[in-house]
Amino acid sequence: MPHPHPHPAPTGTAGDERGAIELRGIWKWFGDPSAPVLREISFRIPAGSFVSVIGASGCGKSTMLRMMGDLAQPSRGEVLTGGHPVSQARQAHEIGFVFQAANLCAWRSVRRNVELPLEAMKVGRAERRERALAELDRVGLAAAVNQYPAELSGGMAQRVAIARSLVTEPPIVLMDEPFGALDEITRDRLNLDLHEL
Ligand SMILES: Nc1ncnc2c1ncn2[C@@H]1O[C@H](COP(=O)(O)OP(=O)(O)OP(=O)(O)O)[C@@H](O)[C@H]1O
Ligand SMILES: [Mg+2]
């Protein structure tokens, strides 16, 4: 069973419920209700926290994360963000995702991949460009903005995926083993960079 350890931010996020996320009595089963993957999971993550979920393969981490992002529905129980159902937050583009595979659009440049969520939010062209470039600079990819996904290393592609998830400044970012497919040295470095970000 995954057991989260929230580390509340040192500075005042109290009162800002936007980034808080709460699981209430979550159960999940696939097919057979007598063999649930998750049973009775309840916890609350305060806004401004950085939380890692650790557990053996197959224990239900991805399943839980998907429900926290409204990508799957609990069999029983509910997920709330800022006191509202998590579906509202997802529809309002308030949740960023990063998965094990970068899932970039091969025909779009690095910059235009990062602009994609801003396009979905109808942000104007000049602002899109400016925000995508600023985000790519933050993840150390200023020199690669005009490259295409096929020209990137695995670590660079994951950085693009992270920039894409952060460019809308969502109050919640969910990451499922974002560096799991990379070699150990790159993974360690990106994990450190992620804390900086
Ligand atoms: N769509 C599905 N249909 C049926 N069973 C599923 C489905 N998704 C997940 N499961 C089962 O739920 C259990 C938990 O899977 P999950 O992917 O959440 O594990 P995990 O903790 O993320 O593992 P890993 O560390 O290997 O990524 C597994 O037994 C898996 O087979
Ligand atoms: Mg998983």
JSON list of C-alpha atoms and ligand atoms in Angstrom, two decimals:
[
{"chain": "A", "resi": 1, "resn": "MET", "atom": "CA", "xyz": [0.00, 0.00, 0.00]},
{"chain": "A", "resi": 2, "resn": "PRO", "atom": "CA", "xyz": [1.48, 3.37, -0.93]},
{"chain": "A", "resi": 3, "resn": "HIS", "atom": "CA", "xyz": [2.02, 5.64, 2.04]},
{"chain": "A", "resi": 4, "resn": "PRO", "atom": "CA", "xyz": [2.47, 9.33, 1.24]},
{"chain": "A", "resi": 5, "resn": "HIS", "atom": "CA", "xyz": [4.63, 11.60, 3.41]},
{"chain": "A", "resi": 6, "resn": "PRO", "atom": "CA", "xyz": [3.60, 15.19, 2.84]},
{"chain": "A", "resi": 7, "resn": "HIS", "atom": "CA", "xyz": [6.25, 17.87, 3.42]},
{"chain": "A", "resi": 8, "resn": "PRO", "atom": "CA", "xyz": [4.35, 21.14, 3.80]},
{"chain": "A", "resi": 9, "resn": "ALA", "atom": "CA", "xyz": [6.03, 24.20, 2.26]},
{"chain": "A", "resi": 10, "resn": "PRO", "atom": "CA", "xyz": [7.77, 26.42, 4.80]},
{"chain": "A", "resi": 11, "resn": "THR", "atom": "CA", "xyz": [6.05, 29.59, 3.64]},
{"chain": "A", "resi": 12, "resn": "GLY", "atom": "CA", "xyz": [2.40, 30.52, 3.86]},
{"chain": "A", "resi": 13, "resn": "THR", "atom": "CA", "xyz": [0.20, 28.54, 1.56]},
{"chain": "A", "resi": 14, "resn": "ALA", "atom": "CA", "xyz": [-2.37, 28.32, 4.34]},
{"chain": "A", "resi": 15, "resn": "GLY", "atom": "CA", "xyz": [-5.72, 29.51, 3.08]},
{"chain": "A", "resi": 16, "resn": "ASP", "atom": "CA", "xyz": [-4.78, 28.78, -0.55]},
{"chain": "A", "resi": 17, "resn": "GLU", "atom": "CA", "xyz": [-6.76, 25.59, -1.09]},
{"chain": "A", "resi": 18, "resn": "ARG", "atom": "CA", "xyz": [-6.26, 25.58, -4.84]},
{"chain": "A", "resi": 19, "resn": "GLY", "atom": "CA", "xyz": [-3.34, 23.15, -4.80]},
{"chain": "A", "resi": 20, "resn": "ALA", "atom": "CA", "xyz": [-4.63, 20.98, -1.97]},
{"chain": "A", "resi": 21, "resn": "ILE", "atom": "CA", "xyz": [-5.80, 17.50, -2.85]},
{"chain": "A", "resi": 22, "resn": "GLU", "atom": "CA", "xyz": [-7.83, 15.10, -0.73]},
{"chain": "A", "resi": 23, "resn": "LEU", "atom": "CA", "xyz": [-8.71, 11.44, -1.14]},
{"chain": "A", "resi": 24, "resn": "ARG", "atom": "CA", "xyz": [-11.74, 10.30, 0.81]},
{"chain": "A", "resi": 25, "resn": "GLY", "atom": "CA", "xyz": [-12.38, 6.61, 1.30]},
{"chain": "A", "resi": 26, "resn": "ILE", "atom": "CA", "xyz": [-11.00, 5.57, -2.10]},
{"chain": "A", "resi": 27, "resn": "TRP", "atom": "CA", "xyz": [-11.50, 2.00, -3.25]},
{"chain": "A", "resi": 28, "resn": "LYS", "atom": "CA", "xyz": [-10.58, 0.67, -6.67]},
{"chain": "A", "resi": 29, "resn": "TRP", "atom": "CA", "xyz": [-11.20, -2.74, -8.15]},
{"chain": "A", "resi": 30, "resn": "PHE", "atom": "CA", "xyz": [-11.06, -4.00, -11.71]},
{"chain": "A", "resi": 31, "resn": "GLY", "atom": "CA", "xyz": [-13.86, -6.50, -12.25]},
{"chain": "A", "resi": 32, "resn": "ASP", "atom": "CA", "xyz": [-13.95, -8.37, -8.96]},
{"chain": "A", "resi": 33, "resn": "PRO", "atom": "CA", "xyz": [-15.01, -6.16, -6.00]},
{"chain": "A", "resi": 34, "resn": "SER", "atom": "CA", "xyz": [-13.75, -8.81, -3.55]},
{"chain": "A", "resi": 35, "resn": "ALA", "atom": "CA", "xyz": [-10.18, -8.30, -4.84]},
{"chain": "A", "resi": 36, "resn": "PRO", "atom": "CA", "xyz": [-9.66, -4.51, -4.74]},
{"chain": "A", "resi": 37, "resn": "VAL", "atom": "CA", "xyz": [-6.35, -3.00, -5.86]},
{"chain": "A", "resi": 38, "resn": "LEU", "atom": "CA", "xyz": [-6.84, -0.10, -3.42]},
{"chain": "A", "resi": 39, "resn": "ARG", "atom": "CA", "xyz": [-8.95, -0.22, -0.28]},
{"chain": "A", "resi": 40, "resn": "GLU", "atom": "CA", "xyz": [-10.09, 2.64, 1.88]},
{"chain": "A", "resi": 41, "resn": "ILE", "atom": "CA", "xyz": [-7.41, 5.19, 1.00]},
{"chain": "A", "resi": 42, "resn": "SER", "atom": "CA", "xyz": [-7.85, 8.56, 2.72]},
{"chain": "A", "resi": 43, "resn": "PHE", "atom": "CA", "xyz": [-5.35, 11.38, 3.04]},
{"chain": "A", "resi": 44, "resn": "ARG", "atom": "CA", "xyz": [-4.97, 15.07, 2.39]},
{"chain": "A", "resi": 45, "resn": "ILE", "atom": "CA", "xyz": [-2.04, 16.83, 0.75]},
{"chain": "A", "resi": 46, "resn": "PRO", "atom": "CA", "xyz": [-1.81, 20.53, 1.62]},
{"chain": "A", "resi": 47, "resn": "ALA", "atom": "CA", "xyz": [-1.11, 23.10, -1.08]},
{"chain": "A", "resi": 48, "resn": "GLY", "atom": "CA", "xyz": [2.60, 23.73, -1.60]},
{"chain": "A", "resi": 49, "resn": "SER", "atom": "CA", "xyz": [3.70, 20.18, -0.77]},
{"chain": "A", "resi": 50, "resn": "PHE", "atom": "CA", "xyz": [6.05, 17.90, -2.68]},
{"chain": "A", "resi": 51, "resn": "VAL", "atom": "CA", "xyz": [4.94, 14.32, -2.01]},
{"chain": "A", "resi": 52, "resn": "SER", "atom": "CA", "xyz": [6.41, 11.04, -3.25]},
{"chain": "A", "resi": 53, "resn": "VAL", "atom": "CA", "xyz": [4.53, 7.74, -3.27]},
{"chain": "A", "resi": 54, "resn": "ILE", "atom": "CA", "xyz": [6.69, 4.66, -2.86]},
{"chain": "A", "resi": 55, "resn": "GLY", "atom": "CA", "xyz": [5.61, 1.03, -3.08]},
{"chain": "A", "resi": 56, "resn": "ALA", "atom": "CA", "xyz": [6.26, -2.32, -4.71]},
{"chain": "A", "resi": 57, "resn": "SER", "atom": "CA", "xyz": [5.45, -2.87, -8.37]},
{"chain": "A", "resi": 58, "resn": "GLY", "atom": "CA", "xyz": [1.75, -3.52, -8.85]},
{"chain": "A", "resi": 59, "resn": "CYS", "atom": "CA", "xyz": [0.64, -2.14, -5.48]},
{"chain": "A", "resi": 60, "resn": "GLY", "atom": "CA", "xyz": [-1.53, 0.52, -7.10]},
{"chain": "A", "resi": 61, "resn": "LYS", "atom": "CA", "xyz": [0.56, 3.73, -7.31]},
{"chain": "A", "resi": 62, "resn": "SER", "atom": "CA", "xyz": [-0.29, 4.54, -10.94]},
{"chain": "A", "resi": 63, "resn": "THR", "atom": "CA", "xyz": [-3.91, 3.62, -10.36]},
{"chain": "A", "resi": 64, "resn": "MET", "atom": "CA", "xyz": [-4.08, 6.04, -7.44]},
{"chain": "A", "resi": 65, "resn": "LEU", "atom": "CA", "xyz": [-2.30, 8.80, -9.37]},
{"chain": "A", "resi": 66, "resn": "ARG", "atom": "CA", "xyz": [-4.65, 8.41, -12.31]},
{"chain": "A", "resi": 67, "resn": "MET", "atom": "CA", "xyz": [-7.64, 8.80, -10.01]},
{"chain": "A", "resi": 68, "resn": "MET", "atom": "CA", "xyz": [-6.01, 11.84, -8.38]},
{"chain": "A", "resi": 69, "resn": "GLY", "atom": "CA", "xyz": [-5.85, 13.42, -11.86]},
{"chain": "A", "resi": 70, "resn": "ASP", "atom": "CA", "xyz": [-9.36, 12.39, -12.95]},
{"chain": "A", "resi": 71, "resn": "LEU", "atom": "CA", "xyz": [-7.93, 10.07, -15.62]},
{"chain": "A", "resi": 72, "resn": "ALA", "atom": "CA", "xyz": [-9.70, 7.12, -13.94]},
{"chain": "A", "resi": 73, "resn": "GLN", "atom": "CA", "xyz": [-12.65, 6.87, -11.60]},
{"chain": "A", "resi": 74, "resn": "PRO", "atom": "CA", "xyz": [-12.62, 5.30, -8.11]},
{"chain": "A", "resi": 75, "resn": "SER", "atom": "CA", "xyz": [-14.92, 2.33, -7.56]},
{"chain": "A", "resi": 76, "resn": "ARG", "atom": "CA", "xyz": [-15.90, 3.99, -4.32]},
{"chain": "A", "resi": 77, "resn": "GLY", "atom": "CA", "xyz": [-14.96, 7.27, -2.60]},
{"chain": "A", "resi": 78, "resn": "GLU", "atom": "CA", "xyz": [-14.03, 10.68, -3.99]},
{"chain": "A", "resi": 79, "resn": "VAL", "atom": "CA", "xyz": [-11.07, 12.88, -4.85]},
{"chain": "A", "resi": 80, "resn": "LEU", "atom": "CA", "xyz": [-11.35, 16.58, -4.05]},
{"chain": "A", "resi": 81, "resn": "THR", "atom": "CA", "xyz": [-9.19, 19.57, -4.94]},
{"chain": "A", "resi": 82, "resn": "GLY", "atom": "CA", "xyz": [-9.82, 22.80, -3.11]},
{"chain": "A", "resi": 83, "resn": "GLY", "atom": "CA", "xyz": [-13.01, 21.20, -1.79]},
{"chain": "A", "resi": 84, "resn": "HIS", "atom": "CA", "xyz": [-14.40, 20.48, -5.28]},
{"chain": "A", "resi": 85, "resn": "PRO", "atom": "CA", "xyz": [-14.48, 17.25, -7.32]},
{"chain": "A", "resi": 86, "resn": "VAL", "atom": "CA", "xyz": [-11.15, 16.79, -9.11]},
{"chain": "A", "resi": 87, "resn": "SER", "atom": "CA", "xyz": [-12.94, 16.67, -12.49]},
{"chain": "A", "resi": 88, "resn": "GLN", "atom": "CA", "xyz": [-13.50, 20.44, -12.22]},
{"chain": "A", "resi": 89, "resn": "ALA", "atom": "CA", "xyz": [-9.79, 21.08, -11.72]},
{"chain": "A", "resi": 90, "resn": "ARG", "atom": "CA", "xyz": [-8.85, 18.92, -14.70]},
{"chain": "A", "resi": 91, "resn": "GLN", "atom": "CA", "xyz": [-11.37, 20.62, -16.97]},
{"chain": "A", "resi": 92, "resn": "ALA", "atom": "CA", "xyz": [-10.01, 23.99, -15.84]},
{"chain": "A", "resi": 93, "resn": "HIS", "atom": "CA", "xyz": [-6.47, 22.85, -16.87]},
{"chain": "A", "resi": 94, "resn": "GLU", "atom": "CA", "xyz": [-5.36, 23.01, -13.24]},
{"chain": "A", "resi": 95, "resn": "ILE", "atom": "CA", "xyz": [-3.58, 19.65, -13.29]},
{"chain": "A", "resi": 96, "resn": "GLY", "atom": "CA", "xyz": [-0.31, 18.97, -15.10]},
{"chain": "A", "resi": 97, "resn": "PHE", "atom": "CA", "xyz": [0.80, 15.43, -15.92]},
{"chain": "A", "resi": 98, "resn": "VAL", "atom": "CA", "xyz": [4.17, 13.86, -16.68]},
{"chain": "A", "resi": 99, "resn": "PHE", "atom": "CA", "xyz": [4.39, 10.17, -17.49]},
{"chain": "A", "resi": 100, "resn": "GLN", "atom": "CA", "xyz": [7.20, 7.68, -18.03]},
{"chain": "A", "resi": 101, "resn": "ALA", "atom": "CA", "xyz": [7.12, 8.35, -21.78]},
{"chain": "A", "resi": 102, "resn": "ALA", "atom": "CA", "xyz": [7.38, 11.98, -22.87]},
{"chain": "A", "resi": 103, "resn": "ASN", "atom": "CA", "xyz": [4.56, 11.63, -25.45]},
{"chain": "A", "resi": 104, "resn": "LEU", "atom": "CA", "xyz": [5.69, 14.56, -27.55]},
{"chain": "A", "resi": 105, "resn": "CYS", "atom": "CA", "xyz": [4.20, 15.43, -30.94]},
{"chain": "A", "resi": 106, "resn": "ALA", "atom": "CA", "xyz": [6.87, 14.36, -33.44]},
{"chain": "A", "resi": 107, "resn": "TRP", "atom": "CA", "xyz": [5.89, 16.99, -36.04]},
{"chain": "A", "resi": 108, "resn": "ARG", "atom": "CA", "xyz": [6.09, 19.92, -33.64]},
{"chain": "A", "resi": 109, "resn": "SER", "atom": "CA", "xyz": [9.27, 21.66, -32.56]},
{"chain": "A", "resi": 110, "resn": "VAL", "atom": "CA", "xyz": [10.23, 21.61, -28.88]},
{"chain": "A", "resi": 111, "resn": "ARG", "atom": "CA", "xyz": [8.83, 25.11, -28.43]},
{"chain": "A", "resi": 112, "resn": "ARG", "atom": "CA", "xyz": [5.57, 24.27, -30.13]},
{"chain": "A", "resi": 113, "resn": "ASN", "atom": "CA", "xyz": [5.18, 21.11, -28.04]},
{"chain": "A", "resi": 114, "resn": "VAL", "atom": "CA", "xyz": [5.36, 23.26, -24.91]},
{"chain": "A", "resi": 115, "resn": "GLU", "atom": "CA", "xyz": [2.89, 25.73, -26.42]},
{"chain": "A", "resi": 116, "resn": "LEU", "atom": "CA", "xyz": [0.30, 22.99, -26.92]},
{"chain": "A", "resi": 117, "resn": "PRO", "atom": "CA", "xyz": [-1.55, 23.26, -23.57]},
{"chain": "A", "resi": 118, "resn": "LEU", "atom": "CA", "xyz": [-1.60, 27.05, -23.94]},
{"chain": "A", "resi": 119, "resn": "GLU", "atom": "CA", "xyz": [-3.22, 26.64, -27.35]},
{"chain": "A", "resi": 120, "resn": "ALA", "atom": "CA", "xyz": [-5.89, 24.48, -25.73]},
{"chain": "A", "resi": 121, "resn": "MET", "atom": "CA", "xyz": [-6.46, 27.35, -23.29]},
{"chain": "A", "resi": 122, "resn": "LYS", "atom": "CA", "xyz": [-6.73, 29.86, -26.17]},
{"chain": "A", "resi": 123, "resn": "VAL", "atom": "CA", "xyz": [-3.72, 31.88, -25.05]},
{"chain": "A", "resi": 124, "resn": "GLY", "atom": "CA", "xyz": [-2.61, 34.31, -27.78]},
{"chain": "A", "resi": 125, "resn": "ARG", "atom": "CA", "xyz": [0.29, 33.49, -30.06]},
{"chain": "A", "resi": 126, "resn": "ALA", "atom": "CA", "xyz": [2.86, 35.99, -28.78]},
{"chain": "A", "resi": 127, "resn": "GLU", "atom": "CA", "xyz": [2.20, 35.16, -25.13]},
{"chain": "A", "resi": 128, "resn": "ARG", "atom": "CA", "xyz": [2.31, 31.41, -25.89]},
{"chain": "A", "resi": 129, "resn": "ARG", "atom": "CA", "xyz": [5.68, 31.75, -27.47]},
{"chain": "A", "resi": 130, "resn": "GLU", "atom": "CA", "xyz": [7.07, 33.88, -24.66]},
{"chain": "A", "resi": 131, "resn": "ARG", "atom": "CA", "xyz": [5.83, 31.56, -21.91]},
{"chain": "A", "resi": 132, "resn": "ALA", "atom": "CA", "xyz": [7.04, 28.40, -23.69]},
{"chain": "A", "resi": 133, "resn": "LEU", "atom": "CA", "xyz": [10.51, 29.89, -24.17]},
{"chain": "A", "resi": 134, "resn": "ALA", "atom": "CA", "xyz": [10.69, 30.99, -20.53]},
{"chain": "A", "resi": 135, "resn": "GLU", "atom": "CA", "xyz": [9.67, 27.51, -19.34]},
{"chain": "A", "resi": 136, "resn": "LEU", "atom": "CA", "xyz": [12.17, 25.78, -21.62]},
{"chain": "A", "resi": 137, "resn": "ASP", "atom": "CA", "xyz": [14.86, 28.08, -20.29]},
{"chain": "A", "resi": 138, "resn": "ARG", "atom": "CA", "xyz": [13.94, 27.02, -16.74]},
{"chain": "A", "resi": 139, "resn": "VAL", "atom": "CA", "xyz": [14.42, 23.34, -17.57]},
{"chain": "A", "resi": 140, "resn": "GLY", "atom": "CA", "xyz": [17.74, 24.05, -19.27]},
{"chain": "A", "resi": 141, "resn": "LEU", "atom": "CA", "xyz": [16.61, 23.64, -22.88]},
{"chain": "A", "resi": 142, "resn": "ALA", "atom": "CA", "xyz": [17.01, 27.18, -24.20]},
{"chain": "A", "resi": 143, "resn": "ALA", "atom": "CA", "xyz": [19.37, 25.92, -26.90]},
{"chain": "A", "resi": 144, "resn": "ALA", "atom": "CA", "xyz": [16.99, 23.20, -28.13]},
{"chain": "A", "resi": 145, "resn": "VAL", "atom": "CA", "xyz": [13.77, 25.14, -28.66]},
{"chain": "A", "resi": 146, "resn": "ASN", "atom": "CA", "xyz": [13.79, 24.70, -32.44]},
{"chain": "A", "resi": 147, "resn": "GLN", "atom": "CA", "xyz": [14.72, 21.03, -32.44]},
{"chain": "A", "resi": 148, "resn": "TYR", "atom": "CA", "xyz": [12.26, 18.21, -33.07]},
{"chain": "A", "resi": 149, "resn": "PRO", "atom": "CA", "xyz": [11.53, 15.31, -30.67]},
{"chain": "A", "resi": 150, "resn": "ALA", "atom": "CA", "xyz": [13.45, 12.77, -32.78]},
{"chain": "A", "resi": 151, "resn": "GLU", "atom": "CA", "xyz": [16.59, 14.88, -32.27]},
{"chain": "A", "resi": 152, "resn": "LEU", "atom": "CA", "xyz": [16.41, 14.80, -28.45]},
{"chain": "A", "resi": 153, "resn": "SER", "atom": "CA", "xyz": [17.93, 12.47, -25.87]},
{"chain": "A", "resi": 154, "resn": "GLY", "atom": "CA", "xyz": [15.55, 10.69, -23.49]},
{"chain": "A", "resi": 155, "resn": "GLY", "atom": "CA", "xyz": [16.42, 13.10, -20.68]},
{"chain": "A", "resi": 156, "resn": "MET", "atom": "CA", "xyz": [15.85, 16.13, -22.93]},
{"chain": "A", "resi": 157, "resn": "ALA", "atom": "CA", "xyz": [12.47, 14.75, -24.04]},
{"chain": "A", "resi": 158, "resn": "GLN", "atom": "CA", "xyz": [11.39, 14.33, -20.41]},
{"chain": "A", "resi": 159, "resn": "ARG", "atom": "CA", "xyz": [12.49, 17.91, -19.71]},
{"chain": "A", "resi": 160, "resn": "VAL", "atom": "CA", "xyz": [10.25, 19.06, -22.57]},
{"chain": "A", "resi": 161, "resn": "ALA", "atom": "CA", "xyz": [7.37, 17.05, -21.05]},
{"chain": "A", "resi": 162, "resn": "ILE", "atom": "CA", "xyz": [8.02, 18.73, -17.70]},
{"chain": "A", "resi": 163, "resn": "ALA", "atom": "CA", "xyz": [8.12, 22.19, -19.31]},
{"chain": "A", "resi": 164, "resn": "ARG", "atom": "CA", "xyz": [4.84, 21.37, -21.06]},
{"chain": "A", "resi": 165, "resn": "SER", "atom": "CA", "xyz": [3.24, 20.35, -17.74]},
{"chain": "A", "resi": 166, "resn": "LEU", "atom": "CA", "xyz": [4.45, 23.51, -15.96]},
{"chain": "A", "resi": 167, "resn": "VAL", "atom": "CA", "xyz": [3.85, 26.12, -18.66]},
{"chain": "A", "resi": 168, "resn": "THR", "atom": "CA", "xyz": [0.20, 26.62, -17.67]},
{"chain": "A", "resi": 169, "resn": "GLU", "atom": "CA", "xyz": [1.31, 27.09, -14.04]},
{"chain": "A", "resi": 170, "resn": "PRO", "atom": "CA", "xyz": [-1.12, 24.47, -12.77]},
{"chain": "A", "resi": 171, "resn": "PRO", "atom": "CA", "xyz": [-1.60, 24.34, -8.98]},
{"chain": "A", "resi": 172, "resn": "ILE", "atom": "CA", "xyz": [-1.19, 20.54, -9.14]},
{"chain": "A", "resi": 173, "resn": "VAL", "atom": "CA", "xyz": [1.38, 18.50, -11.07]},
{"chain": "A", "resi": 174, "resn": "LEU", "atom": "CA", "xyz": [1.18, 14.69, -11.06]},
{"chain": "A", "resi": 175, "resn": "MET", "atom": "CA", "xyz": [4.20, 12.69, -12.20]},
{"chain": "A", "resi": 176, "resn": "ASP", "atom": "CA", "xyz": [4.29, 8.91, -12.64]},
{"chain": "A", "resi": 177, "resn": "GLU", "atom": "CA", "xyz": [7.90, 7.76, -12.70]},
{"chain": "A", "resi": 178, "resn": "PRO", "atom": "CA", "xyz": [8.82, 10.63, -15.04]},
{"chain": "A", "resi": 179, "resn": "PHE", "atom": "CA", "xyz": [12.45, 9.49, -15.20]},
{"chain": "A", "resi": 180, "resn": "GLY", "atom": "CA", "xyz": [11.81, 5.74, -14.97]},
{"chain": "A", "resi": 181, "resn": "ALA", "atom": "CA", "xyz": [12.90, 5.07, -18.55]},
{"chain": "A", "resi": 182, "resn": "LEU", "atom": "CA", "xyz": [16.21, 6.91, -18.20]},
{"chain": "A", "resi": 183, "resn": "ASP", "atom": "CA", "xyz": [19.63, 5.69, -17.11]},
{"chain": "A", "resi": 184, "resn": "GLU", "atom": "CA", "xyz": [20.52, 6.04, -13.44]},
{"chain": "A", "resi": 185, "resn": "ILE", "atom": "CA", "xyz": [22.90, 8.99, -13.79]},
{"chain": "A", "resi": 186, "resn": "THR", "atom": "CA", "xyz": [20.44, 11.06, -15.83]},
{"chain": "A", "resi": 187, "resn": "ARG", "atom": "CA", "xyz": [17.62, 10.07, -13.49]},
{"chain": "A", "resi": 188, "resn": "ASP", "atom": "CA", "xyz": [19.53, 11.23, -10.40]},
{"chain": "A", "resi": 189, "resn": "ARG", "atom": "CA", "xyz": [20.39, 14.54, -12.02]},
{"chain": "A", "resi": 190, "resn": "LEU", "atom": "CA", "xyz": [16.84, 15.22, -13.22]},
{"chain": "A", "resi": 191, "resn": "ASN", "atom": "CA", "xyz": [15.43, 14.32, -9.79]},
{"chain": "A", "resi": 192, "resn": "LEU", "atom": "CA", "xyz": [17.68, 17.00, -8.27]},
{"chain": "A", "resi": 193, "resn": "ASP", "atom": "CA", "xyz": [16.70, 19.49, -10.99]},
{"chain": "A", "resi": 194, "resn": "LEU", "atom": "CA", "xyz": [13.04, 18.75, -10.31]},
{"chain": "A", "resi": 195, "resn": "HIS", "atom": "CA", "xyz": [13.41, 19.76, -6.67]},
{"chain": "A", "resi": 196, "resn": "GLU", "atom": "CA", "xyz": [15.00, 23.03, -7.79]},
{"chain": "A", "resi": 197, "resn": "LEU", "atom": "CA", "xyz": [12.09, 23.71, -10.16]},
{"chain": "B", "resi": 1, "resn": "LIG", "atom": "N1", "xyz": [-7.02, -1.18, -16.47]},
{"chain": "B", "resi": 1, "resn": "LIG", "atom": "C1", "xyz": [-6.75, -2.20, -15.65]},
{"chain": "B", "resi": 1, "resn": "LIG", "atom": "N2", "xyz": [-7.44, -3.35, -15.72]},
{"chain": "B", "resi": 1, "resn": "LIG", "atom": "C2", "xyz": [-7.20, -4.37, -14.87]},
{"chain": "B", "resi": 1, "resn": "LIG", "atom": "N3", "xyz": [-6.26, -4.34, -13.93]},
{"chain": "B", "resi": 1, "resn": "LIG", "atom": "C3", "xyz": [-5.52, -3.24, -13.81]},
{"chain": "B", "resi": 1, "resn": "LIG", "atom": "C4", "xyz": [-5.71, -2.11, -14.66]},
{"chain": "B", "resi": 1, "resn": "LIG", "atom": "N4", "xyz": [-4.84, -1.14, -14.30]},
{"chain": "B", "resi": 1, "resn": "LIG", "atom": "C5", "xyz": [-4.12, -1.64, -13.28]},
{"chain": "B", "resi": 1, "resn": "LIG", "atom": "N5", "xyz": [-4.53, -2.90, -12.98]},
{"chain": "B", "resi": 1, "resn": "LIG", "atom": "C6", "xyz": [-3.99, -3.73, -11.91]},
{"chain": "B", "resi": 1, "resn": "LIG", "atom": "O1", "xyz": [-3.93, -2.96, -10.72]},
{"chain": "B", "resi": 1, "resn": "LIG", "atom": "C7", "xyz": [-2.77, -3.28, -9.98]},
{"chain": "B", "resi": 1, "resn": "LIG", "atom": "C8", "xyz": [-1.99, -2.01, -9.70]},
{"chain": "B", "resi": 1, "resn": "LIG", "atom": "O2", "xyz": [-1.46, -1.51, -10.91]},
{"chain": "B", "resi": 1, "resn": "LIG", "atom": "P1", "xyz": [-0.67, -0.13, -10.95]},
{"chain": "B", "resi": 1, "resn": "LIG", "atom": "O3", "xyz": [-0.29, 0.11, -12.36]},
{"chain": "B", "resi": 1, "resn": "LIG", "atom": "O4", "xyz": [-1.45, 0.91, -10.26]},
{"chain": "B", "resi": 1, "resn": "LIG", "atom": "O5", "xyz": [0.62, -0.49, -10.07]},
{"chain": "B", "resi": 1, "resn": "LIG", "atom": "P2", "xyz": [1.92, 0.38, -9.75]},
{"chain": "B", "resi": 1, "resn": "LIG", "atom": "O6", "xyz": [2.02, 0.46, -8.26]},
{"chain": "B", "resi": 1, "resn": "LIG", "atom": "O7", "xyz": [1.88, 1.65, -10.49]},
{"chain": "B", "resi": 1, "resn": "LIG", "atom": "O8", "xyz": [3.09, -0.56, -10.29]},
{"chain": "B", "resi": 1, "resn": "LIG", "atom": "P3", "xyz": [4.49, -0.17, -11.01]},
{"chain": "B", "resi": 1, "resn": "LIG", "atom": "O9", "xyz": [5.43, 0.22, -9.89]},
{"chain": "B", "resi": 1, "resn": "LIG", "atom": "O10", "xyz": [4.92, -1.45, -11.65]},
{"chain": "B", "resi": 1, "resn": "LIG", "atom": "O11", "xyz": [4.24, 0.93, -11.97]},
{"chain": "B", "resi": 1, "resn": "LIG", "atom": "C9", "xyz": [-2.00, -4.32, -10.79]},
{"chain": "B", "resi": 1, "resn": "LIG", "atom": "O12", "xyz": [-2.31, -5.58, -10.27]},
{"chain": "B", "resi": 1, "resn": "LIG", "atom": "C10", "xyz": [-2.57, -4.18, -12.19]},
{"chain": "B", "resi": 1, "resn": "LIG", "atom": "O13", "xyz": [-2.55, -5.38, -12.87]},
{"chain": "B", "resi": 2, "resn": "MG", "atom": "MG", "xyz": [3.04, 2.49, -11.99]}
]
